[in-house]
Amino acid sequence: MKRLLPLLGVAALVVTLAACGGGGSNSSTTTTSSNAAVPTLNPGKLVVGFDLPAPAFWNGRASGNTIKHPTGFEHSLSLDIAKQLGISAANVQFLRAPFSTILLGGKKPYDFALEETTITPARARVISFSSSYFSANQGVLIAKGTPKPTKISDLKSLQTCAQASTTGLDWIQHKLRPAKKPHVYSASSTAAFDAVQAGTCQALILDVPIIVSQAKKKPGAYGGVVAQIDTHEGYGAVMAKNSPLKPYVSKAINTLSKNGTIGKLIFRWFGYYPYKIPVLK
């Protein structure tokens, strides 16, 4: 989103999606032999940052700085990563970390955060990213009554919108350069979705999985997820700059990608095939 924001390479992902199964936390994987050497903030424990709203990525109810009854893609993935690190699910703690704060430099109160955060060179100068665990092109969610775009130039005449500090906004401002200044919504994606529903925003540019999840959450509220823009983006786990945990998390993600666990989780929680959404050119 969020987020100058790798859906796993689409081609590789499509292969693994076919093996749709249950949650990754029940998958059989090889884990780190001992968690004593894993440099987490607290030995033997893992603190994972999250933020809401993030339908299908994080489901549950925020309660203070944690979350009650958590489920979702990134929740399941965090438990699978923990398993790879040799840390039990009982020793995983979830800590709310607003998206606007995770992009700042300095120490972090969590070992890593999973918040649909796109890997970019600019961000990587301030924070550290793991290997990509999810590929995320920008998607186009239109308001009811808005003409369906069939090419990128069709978006230029529409009233576009985006969430602040996202790759979607960056793409609008530096690539699309529409006739009308885009509406920008800060804090969370909620205001942007509300604007599309109200018709004050004709086309929201945001990560495909996020708008697909929202459209499924509120069927009939929008004109539909009509297209995607191939921006070759991917999400990575966010850590403090030069975190010693980075190679461990990246190794875990790479293993979960190769053994099909991540592909199963994507199909389970999002239930769509990226290649079926038209690409605007």
PDB file of N, CA, C and O in Angstrom, residues 137-142 148-152 154-155 204-209 211-212 223-230 272 274 276-281:
ATOM      1  N   ASN A 137       1.573  -5.106  -7.767  1.00  0.00           N
ATOM      2  CA  ASN A 137       1.373  -4.027  -8.729  1.00  0.00           C
ATOM      3  C   ASN A 137       0.349  -3.047  -8.178  1.00  0.00           C
ATOM      4  O   ASN A 137      -0.381  -3.353  -7.235  1.00  0.00           O
ATOM      5  N   GLN A 138       0.279  -1.877  -8.762  1.00  0.00           N
ATOM      6  CA  GLN A 138      -0.761  -0.929  -8.387  1.00  0.00           C
ATOM      7  C   GLN A 138      -2.054  -1.304  -9.106  1.00  0.00           C
ATOM      8  O   GLN A 138      -2.047  -1.664 -10.285  1.00  0.00           O
ATOM      9  N   GLY A 139      -3.156  -1.239  -8.378  1.00  0.00           N
ATOM     10  CA  GLY A 139      -4.450  -1.567  -8.956  1.00  0.00           C
ATOM     11  C   GLY A 139      -5.305  -0.327  -9.118  1.00  0.00           C
ATOM     12  O   GLY A 139      -5.009   0.724  -8.539  1.00  0.00           O
ATOM     13  N   VAL A 140      -6.355  -0.447  -9.904  1.00  0.00           N
ATOM     14  CA  VAL A 140      -7.265   0.671 -10.160  1.00  0.00           C
ATOM     15  C   VAL A 140      -8.666   0.285  -9.687  1.00  0.00           C
ATOM     16  O   VAL A 140      -9.300  -0.612 -10.245  1.00  0.00           O
ATOM     17  N   LEU A 141      -9.132   0.956  -8.635  1.00  0.00           N
ATOM     18  CA  LEU A 141     -10.487   0.762  -8.124  1.00  0.00           C
ATOM     19  C   LEU A 141     -11.291   1.986  -8.510  1.00  0.00           C
ATOM     20  O   LEU A 141     -10.943   3.111  -8.138  1.00  0.00           O
ATOM     21  N   ILE A 142     -12.360   1.793  -9.273  1.00  0.00           N
ATOM     22  CA  ILE A 142     -13.132   2.947  -9.741  1.00  0.00           C
ATOM     23  C   ILE A 142     -14.463   3.083  -8.999  1.00  0.00           C
ATOM     24  O   ILE A 142     -14.971   2.124  -8.405  1.00  0.00           O
ATOM     25  N   LYS A 148     -14.927   2.713 -17.557  1.00  0.00           N
ATOM     26  CA  LYS A 148     -13.859   1.743 -17.327  1.00  0.00           C
ATOM     27  C   LYS A 148     -12.654   2.058 -18.210  1.00  0.00           C
ATOM     28  O   LYS A 148     -12.763   2.082 -19.432  1.00  0.00           O
ATOM     29  N   PRO A 149     -11.498   2.327 -17.613  1.00  0.00           N
ATOM     30  CA  PRO A 149     -10.310   2.625 -18.414  1.00  0.00           C
ATOM     31  C   PRO A 149      -9.789   1.379 -19.122  1.00  0.00           C
ATOM     32  O   PRO A 149      -9.819   0.285 -18.556  1.00  0.00           O
ATOM     33  N   THR A 150      -9.348   1.551 -20.344  1.00  0.00           N
ATOM     34  CA  THR A 150      -8.775   0.436 -21.109  1.00  0.00           C
ATOM     35  C   THR A 150      -7.302   0.674 -21.425  1.00  0.00           C
ATOM     36  O   THR A 150      -6.626  -0.210 -21.921  1.00  0.00           O
ATOM     37  N   LYS A 151      -6.829   1.883 -21.142  1.00  0.00           N
ATOM     38  CA  LYS A 151      -5.415   2.208 -21.317  1.00  0.00           C
ATOM     39  C   LYS A 151      -5.039   3.268 -20.281  1.00  0.00           C
ATOM     40  O   LYS A 151      -5.903   3.957 -19.729  1.00  0.00           O
ATOM     41  N   ILE A 152      -3.767   3.382 -20.009  1.00  0.00           N
ATOM     42  CA  ILE A 152      -3.307   4.300 -18.965  1.00  0.00           C
ATOM     43  C   ILE A 152      -3.758   5.729 -19.231  1.00  0.00           C
ATOM     44  O   ILE A 152      -4.153   6.453 -18.310  1.00  0.00           O
ATOM     45  N   ASP A 154      -6.395   6.800 -20.273  1.00  0.00           N
ATOM     46  CA  ASP A 154      -7.788   7.030 -19.868  1.00  0.00           C
ATOM     47  C   ASP A 154      -7.882   7.564 -18.442  1.00  0.00           C
ATOM     48  O   ASP A 154      -8.871   8.202 -18.067  1.00  0.00           O
ATOM     49  N   LEU A 155      -6.869   7.310 -17.647  1.00  0.00           N
ATOM     50  CA  LEU A 155      -6.883   7.749 -16.250  1.00  0.00           C
ATOM     51  C   LEU A 155      -6.590   9.240 -16.114  1.00  0.00           C
ATOM     52  O   LEU A 155      -6.918   9.854 -15.095  1.00  0.00           O
ATOM     53  N   LEU A 204      -9.075   5.166  -7.567  1.00  0.00           N
ATOM     54  CA  LEU A 204      -8.079   5.027  -6.509  1.00  0.00           C
ATOM     55  C   LEU A 204      -6.962   4.144  -7.021  1.00  0.00           C
ATOM     56  O   LEU A 204      -7.197   3.047  -7.532  1.00  0.00           O
ATOM     57  N   ILE A 205      -5.728   4.630  -6.878  1.00  0.00           N
ATOM     58  CA  ILE A 205      -4.558   3.851  -7.285  1.00  0.00           C
ATOM     59  C   ILE A 205      -3.886   3.341  -6.015  1.00  0.00           C
ATOM     60  O   ILE A 205      -3.341   4.118  -5.226  1.00  0.00           O
ATOM     61  N   LEU A 206      -3.938   2.042  -5.815  1.00  0.00           N
ATOM     62  CA  LEU A 206      -3.410   1.422  -4.604  1.00  0.00           C
ATOM     63  C   LEU A 206      -3.069  -0.026  -4.930  1.00  0.00           C
ATOM     64  O   LEU A 206      -3.522  -0.565  -5.946  1.00  0.00           O
ATOM     65  N   ASP A 207      -2.309  -0.670  -4.065  1.00  0.00           N
ATOM     66  CA  ASP A 207      -1.851  -2.028  -4.331  1.00  0.00           C
ATOM     67  C   ASP A 207      -3.013  -2.965  -4.656  1.00  0.00           C
ATOM     68  O   ASP A 207      -4.036  -2.975  -3.967  1.00  0.00           O
ATOM     69  N   VAL A 208      -2.814  -3.800  -5.678  1.00  0.00           N
ATOM     70  CA  VAL A 208      -3.861  -4.717  -6.134  1.00  0.00           C
ATOM     71  C   VAL A 208      -4.475  -5.539  -4.995  1.00  0.00           C
ATOM     72  O   VAL A 208      -5.699  -5.567  -4.847  1.00  0.00           O
ATOM     73  N   PRO A 209      -3.671  -6.228  -4.179  1.00  0.00           N
ATOM     74  CA  PRO A 209      -4.293  -7.070  -3.151  1.00  0.00           C
ATOM     75  C   PRO A 209      -5.124  -6.297  -2.145  1.00  0.00           C
ATOM     76  O   PRO A 209      -6.115  -6.808  -1.616  1.00  0.00           O
ATOM     77  N   ILE A 211      -6.884  -3.407  -2.710  1.00  0.00           N
ATOM     78  CA  ILE A 211      -8.183  -2.990  -3.244  1.00  0.00           C
ATOM     79  C   ILE A 211      -9.070  -4.195  -3.563  1.00  0.00           C
ATOM     80  O   ILE A 211     -10.294  -4.107  -3.450  1.00  0.00           O
ATOM     81  N   VAL A 212      -8.463  -5.335  -3.926  1.00  0.00           N
ATOM     82  CA  VAL A 212      -9.258  -6.541  -4.154  1.00  0.00           C
ATOM     83  C   VAL A 212      -9.920  -6.969  -2.840  1.00  0.00           C
ATOM     84  O   VAL A 212     -11.110  -7.295  -2.802  1.00  0.00           O
ATOM     85  N   GLY A 223     -17.172   0.627  -8.272  1.00  0.00           N
ATOM     86  CA  GLY A 223     -17.341   0.255  -9.674  1.00  0.00           C
ATOM     87  C   GLY A 223     -16.524  -0.954 -10.070  1.00  0.00           C
ATOM     88  O   GLY A 223     -16.669  -1.473 -11.174  1.00  0.00           O
ATOM     89  N   GLY A 224     -15.637  -1.391  -9.177  1.00  0.00           N
ATOM     90  CA  GLY A 224     -14.861  -2.609  -9.414  1.00  0.00           C
ATOM     91  C   GLY A 224     -13.369  -2.381  -9.532  1.00  0.00           C
ATOM     92  O   GLY A 224     -12.891  -1.270  -9.769  1.00  0.00           O
ATOM     93  N   VAL A 225     -12.629  -3.465  -9.329  1.00  0.00           N
ATOM     94  CA  VAL A 225     -11.184  -3.463  -9.563  1.00  0.00           C
ATOM     95  C   VAL A 225     -11.014  -3.763 -11.038  1.00  0.00           C
ATOM     96  O   VAL A 225     -11.142  -4.906 -11.471  1.00  0.00           O
ATOM     97  N   VAL A 226     -10.770  -2.733 -11.822  1.00  0.00           N
ATOM     98  CA  VAL A 226     -10.859  -2.872 -13.275  1.00  0.00           C
ATOM     99  C   VAL A 226      -9.533  -3.110 -13.980  1.00  0.00           C
ATOM    100  O   VAL A 226      -9.515  -3.505 -15.138  1.00  0.00           O
ATOM    101  N   ALA A 227      -8.428  -2.863 -13.283  1.00  0.00           N
ATOM    102  CA  ALA A 227      -7.145  -2.997 -13.971  1.00  0.00           C
ATOM    103  C   ALA A 227      -5.999  -2.975 -12.968  1.00  0.00           C
ATOM    104  O   ALA A 227      -6.183  -2.692 -11.779  1.00  0.00           O
ATOM    105  N   GLN A 228      -4.822  -3.292 -13.478  1.00  0.00           N
ATOM    106  CA  GLN A 228      -3.603  -3.126 -12.699  1.00  0.00           C
ATOM    107  C   GLN A 228      -2.542  -2.464 -13.571  1.00  0.00           C
ATOM    108  O   GLN A 228      -2.620  -2.483 -14.800  1.00  0.00           O
ATOM    109  N   ILE A 229      -1.584  -1.854 -12.885  1.00  0.00           N
ATOM    110  CA  ILE A 229      -0.489  -1.169 -13.559  1.00  0.00           C
ATOM    111  C   ILE A 229       0.793  -1.889 -13.173  1.00  0.00           C
ATOM    112  O   ILE A 229       1.106  -2.019 -11.974  1.00  0.00           O
ATOM    113  N   ASP A 230       1.511  -2.409 -14.150  1.00  0.00           N
ATOM    114  CA  ASP A 230       2.701  -3.220 -13.889  1.00  0.00           C
ATOM    115  C   ASP A 230       3.850  -2.328 -13.418  1.00  0.00           C
ATOM    116  O   ASP A 230       4.529  -1.687 -14.211  1.00  0.00           O
ATOM    117  N   TYR A 272      -7.565 -14.923  -5.501  1.00  0.00           N
ATOM    118  CA  TYR A 272      -7.621 -14.434  -6.882  1.00  0.00           C
ATOM    119  C   TYR A 272      -6.286 -14.699  -7.568  1.00  0.00           C
ATOM    120  O   TYR A 272      -5.263 -14.920  -6.912  1.00  0.00           O
ATOM    121  N   PRO A 274      -3.583 -13.033  -9.937  1.00  0.00           N
ATOM    122  CA  PRO A 274      -3.147 -11.722 -10.437  1.00  0.00           C
ATOM    123  C   PRO A 274      -3.217 -11.584 -11.953  1.00  0.00           C
ATOM    124  O   PRO A 274      -3.568 -10.521 -12.469  1.00  0.00           O
ATOM    125  N   LYS A 276      -5.302 -12.538 -13.995  1.00  0.00           N
ATOM    126  CA  LYS A 276      -6.644 -12.359 -14.543  1.00  0.00           C
ATOM    127  C   LYS A 276      -7.111 -10.908 -14.528  1.00  0.00           C
ATOM    128  O   LYS A 276      -8.142 -10.575 -15.102  1.00  0.00           O
ATOM    129  N   ILE A 277      -6.369 -10.040 -13.839  1.00  0.00           N
ATOM    130  CA  ILE A 277      -6.728  -8.622 -13.812  1.00  0.00           C
ATOM    131  C   ILE A 277      -6.012  -7.921 -14.968  1.00  0.00           C
ATOM    132  O   ILE A 277      -4.784  -7.968 -15.051  1.00  0.00           O
ATOM    133  N   PRO A 278      -6.739  -7.267 -15.871  1.00  0.00           N
ATOM    134  CA  PRO A 278      -6.114  -6.649 -17.047  1.00  0.00           C
ATOM    135  C   PRO A 278      -5.015  -5.648 -16.676  1.00  0.00           C
ATOM    136  O   PRO A 278      -5.131  -4.937 -15.668  1.00  0.00           O
ATOM    137  N   VAL A 279      -3.975  -5.617 -17.476  1.00  0.00           N
ATOM    138  CA  VAL A 279      -2.869  -4.686 -17.275  1.00  0.00           C
ATOM    139  C   VAL A 279      -3.042  -3.504 -18.229  1.00  0.00           C
ATOM    140  O   VAL A 279      -3.158  -3.707 -19.451  1.00  0.00           O
ATOM    141  N   LEU A 280      -3.065  -2.306 -17.669  1.00  0.00           N
ATOM    142  CA  LEU A 280      -3.178  -1.114 -18.506  1.00  0.00           C
ATOM    143  C   LEU A 280      -1.828  -0.757 -19.103  1.00  0.00           C
ATOM    144  O   LEU A 280      -0.801  -0.831 -18.442  1.00  0.00           O
ATOM    145  N   LYS A 281      -1.845  -0.354 -20.369  1.00  0.00           N
ATOM    146  CA  LYS A 281      -0.595   0.039 -21.037  1.00  0.00           C
ATOM    147  C   LYS A 281      -0.808   1.362 -21.755  1.00  0.00           C
ATOM    148  O   LYS A 281      -1.919   1.822 -21.916  1.00  0.00           O
TER     149      LYS A 281
END
